[in-house]
Amino acid sequence: SQTIHQWPATLVQPVGSPLSLECTVEGTSNPNLYWYRQAAGRGLQLLFYSVGIGQISSEVPQNLSASRPQDRQFILSSKKLLLSDSGFYLCAWRKLGSGSTTDTQYFGPGTRLTVL
Amino acid sequence: RKEVEQDPGPFNVPEGATVAFNCTYSNSASQSFFWYRQDCRKEPKLLMSVYSSGNEDGRFTAQLNRASQYISLLIRDSKLSDSATYLCVVNGGSRGSTLGRLYFGRGTQLTVWP
């Protein structure tokens, strides 16, 4: 079965510090991978998605970046955090294929980031 | 206009009650529809997919009206454990559908009290 991991679970960082969040998927190959942010009381905002190694698409211009160095690894980074970067960061995967059921995305446990 | 709009709630109902959530979507080309459940401070989890003919999973019934671009979720005989936020989710249809782009509503909060 497939599992998705994220770490760390919780992070408190000062403004201006760097960020690196990691997401890994097990039990599947060549998944589509996604980074979302959920701010307090807000909906899910898609930040980045990736269809393969080294392929990243950005949805929202911001001071965050993403990388996919391996098939099942997805990293979210920032060189300098802002207060507005606080939120719940969720990684999700989707298996490739056709048909409506393959649109289902499965989420990792998330990283709760507080920028002070 | 937002891609997916939901009743904001919150809904506060007693155990055993029947509660219904509604959702509308803007993209008529959307092909896939889901309800996700999100517990407090946890990740969203798939509750059920929504099919054109309507579908039922135990106490949960989902319906889709393509003409009105409307999705509903009915929960019968509510349990305390049903307390959560319910997210209405729609795919992007012909726009980027090969990337599995999903659009999430903000969610409807449900609290079931004893």
Short mmCIF file of C-alpha atoms in Angstrom, two decimals, chain A residues 32 34 36 38 41-44 46 49 51 59 88 90 94 96 99-101 103-110 112, chain B residues 31-34 36 38 40-46 49 51 87 91-92 97-106:
data_model
loop_
_atom_site.label_atom_id
_atom_site.label_comp_id
_atom_site.label_asym_id
_atom_site.label_seq_id
_atom_site.Cartn_x
_atom_site.Cartn_y
_atom_site.Cartn_z
CA ASN A 32 2.16 13.47 -9.41
CA TYR A 34 1.60 18.61 -4.88
CA TYR A 36 -0.57 23.01 -0.59
CA GLN A 38 -3.76 26.03 4.45
CA GLY A 41 -9.46 29.59 8.72
CA ARG A 42 -8.73 29.45 5.01
CA GLY A 43 -9.05 26.89 2.25
CA LEU A 44 -6.33 24.85 0.62
CA LEU A 46 -2.07 24.94 -4.30
CA TYR A 49 2.92 20.55 -8.48
CA VAL A 51 4.75 15.47 -12.78
CA GLU A 59 0.81 28.23 -9.00
CA PHE A 88 -0.30 24.19 7.56
CA LEU A 90 0.37 19.65 3.06
CA ARG A 94 -1.88 11.30 -7.16
CA LEU A 96 -1.07 8.40 -12.90
CA GLY A 99 -10.46 7.85 -15.30
CA SER A 100 -12.05 9.98 -12.63
CA THR A 101 -10.88 7.85 -9.71
CA ASP A 103 -7.89 12.31 -9.81
CA THR A 104 -8.04 11.44 -6.12
CA GLN A 105 -5.22 13.02 -4.14
CA TYR A 106 -3.91 11.58 -0.91
CA PHE A 107 -2.43 13.85 1.69
CA GLY A 108 0.48 13.53 4.05
CA PRO A 109 0.11 14.40 7.74
CA GLY A 110 1.29 17.97 7.14
CA ARG A 112 2.48 23.15 10.90
CA GLN B 31 -15.46 15.51 -14.42
CA SER B 32 -14.48 14.31 -10.97
CA PHE B 33 -16.12 15.20 -7.69
CA PHE B 34 -15.26 14.30 -4.13
CA TYR B 36 -13.06 15.02 1.83
CA GLN B 38 -10.68 17.11 7.66
CA CYS B 40 -9.04 19.56 13.49
CA ARG B 41 -5.33 20.09 12.81
CA LYS B 42 -5.14 17.01 10.59
CA GLU B 43 -4.80 16.39 6.88
CA PRO B 44 -7.86 16.06 4.61
CA LYS B 45 -8.91 12.48 3.93
CA LEU B 46 -11.09 11.20 1.14
CA SER B 49 -16.21 10.15 -4.60
CA TYR B 51 -20.88 9.82 -9.16
CA LEU B 87 -14.49 19.79 1.97
CA ASN B 91 -11.31 18.55 -10.64
CA GLY B 92 -10.22 21.06 -13.23
CA SER B 97 -7.02 17.67 -16.09
CA THR B 98 -4.00 15.59 -17.03
CA LEU B 99 -2.24 17.13 -14.04
CA GLY B 100 -5.03 16.08 -11.70
CA ARG B 101 -5.66 19.62 -10.61
CA LEU B 102 -8.25 19.69 -7.84
CA TYR B 103 -10.12 22.69 -6.49
CA PHE B 104 -11.12 22.67 -2.85
CA GLY B 105 -13.96 24.48 -1.18
CA ARG B 106 -13.24 26.21 2.12
#
